[in-house]
């Protein structure tokens, strides 16, 4: 009943045969009306099916697209970049202000209450020139305190010793203090 | 090209194939109510798996592969319902497999007002699952046998045999006078 392989005839109708197989089918179709009608039927079926599928609605109603998770800034990039730069400048200014407000001569961890000596020292460090109304004794005391601070060794107190740390006792001013090595 | 630009290009390519995916889902899904969810899940899975898309296939055929799996999962829910209602005492797995190949119900008449087109789509929906998937891709995108084979992970020989079986069945369903004995 089948004068030719029907699978090959369908593949021929779909343009899927290689050159050699295609030539063999075409030689047969030239002499066989039934197989030619079969190939024409299959081509017509394919065309009708493709047209039918094309008529299917792509969307009966708008199909919501799922959010793909891409980051889309709500604000323009220029605005975002400007705000970020301004925030960075403000942060840097605040940090600089904090650093500048700390005493420059602070070299040790202060344990316990701030002593009068340290307070005086931090005051005089920025300016050695005395006030015109200060007495000589006061001037000397200020200078001596500054000298003692310069001679104080830098010692970093480990965290586990903080609780038991005791600051060194201030020694009395001696003649050597009059000739500061600083 | 930055990663964000590549992602946006890929998203644009998914937008381009979106209408064809909806049409495919209308043929492959049991219920038209599932179409929107199936397409959304397909697009999301495609985007999340975009790293595995090497560009050796068209974006549509790549997404179609995902669509067949998502639609099959959705159809299983309907098949399970029918299987549980069945009076058979066979193994549930056998019933389920048989149900997946069962004909899908006719397409909603509101989707296709042309009677001829509706008859064709209904005939495709009555095919077994594998024939339905192969022939839908063949009709929808005019894909070659090699492209269909790559998309569905089967051999070209299997595609050729499946296309033949599907078209033979459609020819008989749509043209009863063109029976095999008439050749």
Coordinates of C-alpha atoms in Angstrom, one line a residue:
Chain A
X1 CA 0.0 0.0 0.0
X2 CA 2.8 2.5 0.9
X3 CA 4.8 3.0 -2.2
X4 CA 7.2 5.3 -0.3
X5 CA 8.3 5.8 3.3
X6 CA 5.6 8.1 4.7
X7 CA 8.0 9.5 7.3
X8 CA 10.3 10.6 4.5
X9 CA 7.4 12.1 2.6
X10 CA 6.4 14.2 5.7
X11 CA 10.0 15.2 6.3
X12 CA 10.3 16.2 2.6
X13 CA 7.1 18.3 2.9
X14 CA 8.8 20.0 5.9
X15 CA 12.1 20.6 4.0
X16 CA 14.1 18.3 6.4
X17 CA 15.7 15.9 4.0
X18 CA 19.3 16.1 2.8
X19 CA 20.0 16.5 -0.9
X20 CA 20.3 12.9 -1.7
X21 CA 17.1 11.8 0.1
X22 CA 15.2 14.8 -1.4
X23 CA 16.3 13.8 -4.9
X24 CA 15.0 10.3 -4.3
X25 CA 11.6 11.5 -3.1
X26 CA 11.3 13.9 -6.0
X27 CA 12.0 11.2 -8.5
X28 CA 9.2 9.1 -7.0
X29 CA 6.7 12.0 -6.7
X30 CA 7.2 12.7 -10.4
X31 CA 5.7 9.3 -11.1
X32 CA 3.2 8.8 -8.2
X33 CA 0.1 10.9 -8.0
X34 CA -1.0 9.3 -4.7
X35 CA 2.2 10.2 -2.9
X36 CA 2.1 13.7 -4.5
X37 CA -1.4 14.2 -3.1
X38 CA -0.2 13.0 0.3
X39 CA 2.6 15.5 0.4
X40 CA 0.3 18.3 -0.7
X41 CA -2.1 17.3 2.1
X42 CA 0.6 17.4 4.7
X43 CA 1.8 20.8 3.4
X44 CA -1.8 22.1 3.6
X45 CA -2.2 20.8 7.1
X46 CA 1.0 22.5 8.3
X47 CA -0.1 25.8 6.7
X48 CA -3.5 25.6 8.3
X49 CA -2.1 24.7 11.7
X50 CA 0.4 27.6 11.7
X51 CA -2.3 30.0 10.7
X52 CA -4.6 28.7 13.5
X53 CA -1.9 29.0 16.1
X54 CA -1.2 32.5 15.0
X55 CA -4.8 33.4 15.7
X56 CA -4.5 32.3 19.3
X57 CA -4.5 35.5 21.4
X58 CA -1.1 36.4 22.8
X59 CA -2.8 37.7 25.9
X60 CA -6.5 37.6 26.7
X61 CA -5.8 40.5 29.1
X62 CA -2.5 42.1 29.9
X63 CA -0.4 39.4 31.5
X64 CA 1.6 40.8 34.4
X65 CA 5.3 40.5 33.9
X66 CA 7.0 39.3 37.0
X67 CA 9.6 41.5 38.6
X68 CA 12.9 40.2 37.4
X69 CA 14.7 41.7 40.4
X70 CA 16.7 44.2 38.5
X71 CA 17.7 47.3 40.6
X72 CA 16.1 50.3 39.1
X73 CA 16.9 53.5 41.1
X74 CA 13.7 55.6 41.6
X75 CA 15.8 58.8 41.4
X76 CA 17.9 59.9 38.5
X77 CA 21.5 58.7 38.8
X78 CA 22.9 62.2 38.9
X79 CA 20.7 63.1 42.0
X80 CA 21.7 59.9 43.7
X81 CA 25.4 60.5 43.0
X82 CA 25.2 64.1 44.2
X83 CA 23.5 63.1 47.5
X84 CA 26.1 60.4 48.1
X85 CA 28.9 62.8 47.5
X86 CA 27.4 65.4 49.8
X87 CA 26.9 62.8 52.5
X88 CA 30.6 61.7 52.2
X89 CA 31.8 65.4 52.5
X90 CA 29.6 66.0 55.5
X91 CA 30.9 62.8 57.2
X92 CA 34.5 63.8 56.5
X93 CA 33.8 67.3 57.9
X94 CA 32.3 65.9 61.1
X95 CA 35.2 63.5 61.5
X96 CA 37.7 66.2 61.0
X97 CA 36.0 68.5 63.5
X98 CA 36.0 65.8 66.1
X99 CA 39.7 65.1 65.5
X100 CA 40.6 68.8 65.7
X101 CA 38.7 69.2 69.0
X102 CA 40.8 66.6 70.8
X103 CA 43.9 67.7 72.6
X104 CA 46.9 67.3 70.4
X105 CA 49.2 66.4 73.2
X106 CA 47.1 63.6 74.5
X107 CA 49.4 60.7 74.5
X108 CA 48.2 58.4 77.3
X109 CA 44.9 56.8 78.3
X110 CA 43.5 58.9 81.1
X111 CA 42.3 56.8 83.9
X112 CA 40.3 58.4 86.6
X113 CA 39.2 62.0 86.7
X114 CA 41.0 64.6 84.7
X115 CA 43.6 66.3 86.9
X116 CA 44.1 70.0 87.1
X117 CA 47.6 69.5 85.7
X118 CA 46.4 67.9 82.5
X119 CA 43.8 70.5 82.0
X120 CA 46.3 73.2 82.4
X121 CA 48.7 71.4 80.2
X122 CA 46.2 71.1 77.4
X123 CA 45.4 74.7 77.7
X124 CA 49.0 75.9 77.5
X125 CA 50.1 73.5 74.7
X126 CA 48.5 75.5 72.1
X127 CA 50.0 78.8 73.3
X128 CA 53.1 79.3 75.4
X129 CA 52.7 83.0 75.6
X130 CA 51.2 83.9 79.0
X131 CA 48.5 86.4 79.7
X132 CA 50.0 89.7 80.6
X133 CA 48.3 89.7 84.0
X134 CA 49.7 86.2 85.1
X135 CA 52.3 86.3 88.0
X136 CA 55.7 84.7 87.6
X137 CA 54.7 81.8 89.9
X138 CA 51.7 81.1 87.8
X139 CA 53.9 81.2 84.7
X140 CA 56.4 78.8 86.2
X141 CA 53.7 76.4 87.3
X142 CA 52.3 76.3 83.8
X143 CA 55.7 75.8 82.2
X144 CA 56.6 73.1 84.7
X145 CA 53.4 71.2 84.0
X146 CA 54.1 71.3 80.4
X147 CA 57.6 70.1 80.9
X148 CA 56.5 67.2 83.0
X149 CA 54.1 66.2 80.4
X150 CA 56.8 66.3 77.7
X151 CA 58.9 64.1 79.9
X152 CA 56.1 61.6 80.6
X153 CA 56.7 58.3 78.8
X154 CA 54.1 57.1 76.3
X155 CA 52.5 54.0 77.8
X156 CA 49.6 52.2 76.2
X157 CA 47.5 50.5 78.9
X158 CA 46.3 47.0 77.8
X159 CA 42.6 46.5 78.2
X160 CA 43.0 43.8 80.8
X161 CA 45.1 46.1 83.0
X162 CA 42.7 49.1 82.8
X163 CA 40.8 48.1 85.9
X164 CA 44.0 47.9 88.0
X165 CA 45.9 50.7 86.4
X166 CA 47.1 53.5 88.7
X167 CA 48.6 56.6 87.2
X168 CA 52.2 57.5 88.2
X169 CA 52.4 60.0 91.1
X170 CA 53.6 63.5 89.9
X171 CA 57.1 64.1 91.1
X172 CA 58.1 67.5 92.4
X173 CA 59.7 70.0 90.1
X174 CA 63.5 70.0 90.2
X175 CA 66.2 72.2 88.9
X176 CA 66.5 70.1 85.8
X177 CA 63.0 71.0 84.9
X178 CA 64.3 74.6 84.4
X179 CA 66.3 73.4 81.4
X180 CA 63.8 71.3 79.5
X181 CA 65.3 68.9 77.0
X182 CA 62.2 69.3 74.8
Chain B
X1 CA 29.0 45.5 28.8
X2 CA 28.1 45.6 32.4
X3 CA 26.2 42.9 34.1
X4 CA 23.1 45.1 34.5
X5 CA 23.2 45.9 30.8
X6 CA 23.4 42.2 29.9
X7 CA 20.5 41.5 32.3
X8 CA 18.4 44.2 30.7
X9 CA 19.1 42.9 27.2
X10 CA 18.1 39.4 28.3
X11 CA 14.9 40.8 29.9
X12 CA 14.2 42.5 26.6
X13 CA 14.6 39.3 24.7
X14 CA 12.1 37.6 27.1
X15 CA 9.7 40.4 26.4
X16 CA 10.0 39.7 22.7
X17 CA 9.1 36.0 23.1
X18 CA 6.3 36.6 25.6
X19 CA 3.4 36.6 23.1
X20 CA 4.6 33.3 21.5
X21 CA 5.0 31.8 25.0
X22 CA 1.4 32.7 25.8
X23 CA 0.2 31.1 22.6
X24 CA 2.2 27.9 23.4
X25 CA 0.8 27.8 26.9
X26 CA -2.8 28.1 25.5
X27 CA -2.1 24.8 23.6
X28 CA -0.2 23.0 26.3
X29 CA -2.1 23.9 29.5
X30 CA -5.1 21.9 30.7
X31 CA -6.9 25.0 31.8
X32 CA -6.8 28.5 30.3
X33 CA -6.8 29.8 33.8
X34 CA -3.3 28.3 34.3
X35 CA -1.8 30.1 31.3
X36 CA -0.9 33.4 33.1
X37 CA 0.7 31.6 36.0
X38 CA 2.5 29.1 33.8
X39 CA 4.0 31.9 31.6
X40 CA 5.0 34.0 34.6
X41 CA 6.7 31.1 36.2
X42 CA 8.4 30.3 32.9
X43 CA 9.7 33.8 32.5
X44 CA 10.9 34.0 36.1
X45 CA 12.7 30.6 35.8
X46 CA 14.2 31.7 32.5
X47 CA 15.6 34.9 34.0
X48 CA 16.9 33.2 37.1
X49 CA 18.6 30.6 34.9
X50 CA 20.0 33.1 32.4
X51 CA 23.6 32.2 33.2
X52 CA 23.0 28.8 31.6
X53 CA 21.7 30.3 28.3
X54 CA 24.7 30.1 26.0
X55 CA 23.0 31.6 22.9
X56 CA 23.3 28.4 20.9
X57 CA 19.4 28.3 20.8
X58 CA 16.9 31.0 20.2
X59 CA 15.5 32.6 23.3
X60 CA 12.1 31.3 22.4
X61 CA 13.1 27.6 22.1
X62 CA 15.1 27.9 25.3
X63 CA 12.0 29.3 27.1
X64 CA 9.8 26.7 25.5
X65 CA 11.8 24.0 27.1
X66 CA 11.0 25.5 30.5
X67 CA 7.4 26.1 29.5
X68 CA 6.8 22.4 28.7
X69 CA 8.0 21.4 32.2
X70 CA 6.0 24.1 34.0
X71 CA 2.9 23.3 32.0
X72 CA 3.4 19.6 32.7
X73 CA 3.6 20.2 36.4
X74 CA 0.4 22.3 36.3
X75 CA -1.4 19.7 34.3
X76 CA -0.4 17.0 36.8
X77 CA -2.5 18.7 39.4
X78 CA -5.5 18.3 37.1
X79 CA -4.5 14.7 36.3
X80 CA -4.2 13.8 40.0
X81 CA -7.7 15.0 40.5
X82 CA -9.0 12.8 37.7
X83 CA -6.8 9.9 38.9
X84 CA -8.2 10.1 42.4
X85 CA -11.7 10.1 41.1
X86 CA -11.0 7.0 38.9
X87 CA -12.4 3.7 40.0
X88 CA -9.3 1.8 38.8
X89 CA -7.4 -0.1 41.5
X90 CA -4.1 0.1 39.5
X91 CA -1.0 1.7 40.8
X92 CA -1.4 5.5 41.1
X93 CA 1.8 6.1 39.1
X94 CA 0.4 4.2 36.1
X95 CA -2.9 6.1 36.3
X96 CA -1.1 9.4 36.5
X97 CA 1.2 8.7 33.5
X98 CA -1.8 7.6 31.5
X99 CA -3.7 10.7 32.6
X100 CA -0.9 13.0 31.5
X101 CA -1.3 11.6 27.9
X102 CA -5.1 12.0 28.1
X103 CA -6.6 14.5 25.8
X104 CA -6.8 18.1 27.0
X105 CA -10.3 19.6 26.9
X106 CA -11.3 21.8 24.0
X107 CA -9.9 25.3 23.8
X108 CA -12.2 28.1 25.1
X109 CA -14.4 29.2 22.3
X110 CA -13.9 32.8 23.3
X111 CA -10.2 32.5 22.4
X112 CA -10.8 31.4 18.8
X113 CA -13.9 32.5 17.0
X114 CA -12.9 30.7 13.8
X115 CA -14.3 27.2 13.8
X116 CA -11.5 25.8 11.6
X117 CA -8.8 27.2 13.8
X118 CA -10.5 25.9 16.9
X119 CA -10.8 22.4 15.3
X120 CA -7.1 22.4 14.6
X121 CA -6.0 23.6 18.1
X122 CA -8.5 21.1 19.7
X123 CA -7.0 18.3 17.6
X124 CA -3.5 19.2 18.8
X125 CA -4.7 19.3 22.4
X126 CA -6.0 15.8 22.1
X127 CA -2.6 14.4 21.1
X128 CA -0.4 12.6 23.6
X129 CA 1.8 14.8 25.7
X130 CA 5.1 14.3 23.8
X131 CA 3.5 14.7 20.3
X132 CA 1.6 17.8 21.6
X133 CA 4.9 19.4 22.7
X134 CA 6.8 18.6 19.6
X135 CA 4.1 19.6 17.1
X136 CA 3.3 22.8 19.0
X137 CA 6.9 24.0 18.7
X138 CA 6.9 22.9 15.0
X139 CA 3.7 24.8 14.2
X140 CA 4.3 27.8 16.4
X141 CA 7.8 28.8 15.4
X142 CA 8.5 26.9 12.2
X143 CA 11.5 25.3 14.0
X144 CA 13.6 22.8 12.2
X145 CA 13.7 19.2 13.4
X146 CA 17.2 19.8 14.8
X147 CA 16.1 22.9 16.7
X148 CA 13.1 20.9 18.2
X149 CA 15.5 18.1 19.1
X150 CA 17.9 20.5 20.9
X151 CA 15.0 22.3 22.7
X152 CA 13.4 19.1 24.0
X153 CA 16.5 17.0 24.5
X154 CA 15.6 14.3 22.1
X155 CA 17.2 13.0 18.9
X156 CA 16.4 14.3 15.4
X157 CA 15.2 10.8 14.5
X158 CA 12.7 10.9 17.4
X159 CA 11.5 14.3 16.3
X160 CA 11.0 13.0 12.8
X161 CA 9.0 10.0 14.0
X162 CA 7.0 12.1 16.4
X163 CA 6.2 14.8 13.9
X164 CA 5.0 12.1 11.5
X165 CA 2.8 10.4 14.1
X166 CA 1.3 13.7 15.2
X167 CA 0.6 14.9 11.6
X168 CA -0.8 11.6 10.6
X169 CA -3.2 11.7 13.6
X170 CA -4.2 15.3 12.9
X171 CA -4.8 14.5 9.2
X172 CA -7.1 11.7 10.2
X173 CA -8.9 13.8 12.8
X174 CA -9.3 16.8 10.6
X175 CA -10.0 15.1 7.4
X176 CA -11.8 11.8 8.0
X177 CA -12.1 11.1 4.3
X178 CA -8.2 11.1 3.9
X179 CA -8.0 7.7 5.6
X180 CA -4.8 5.6 5.2
X181 CA -6.7 3.1 2.9
X182 CA -7.3 5.9 0.4
X183 CA -3.6 6.0 -0.5

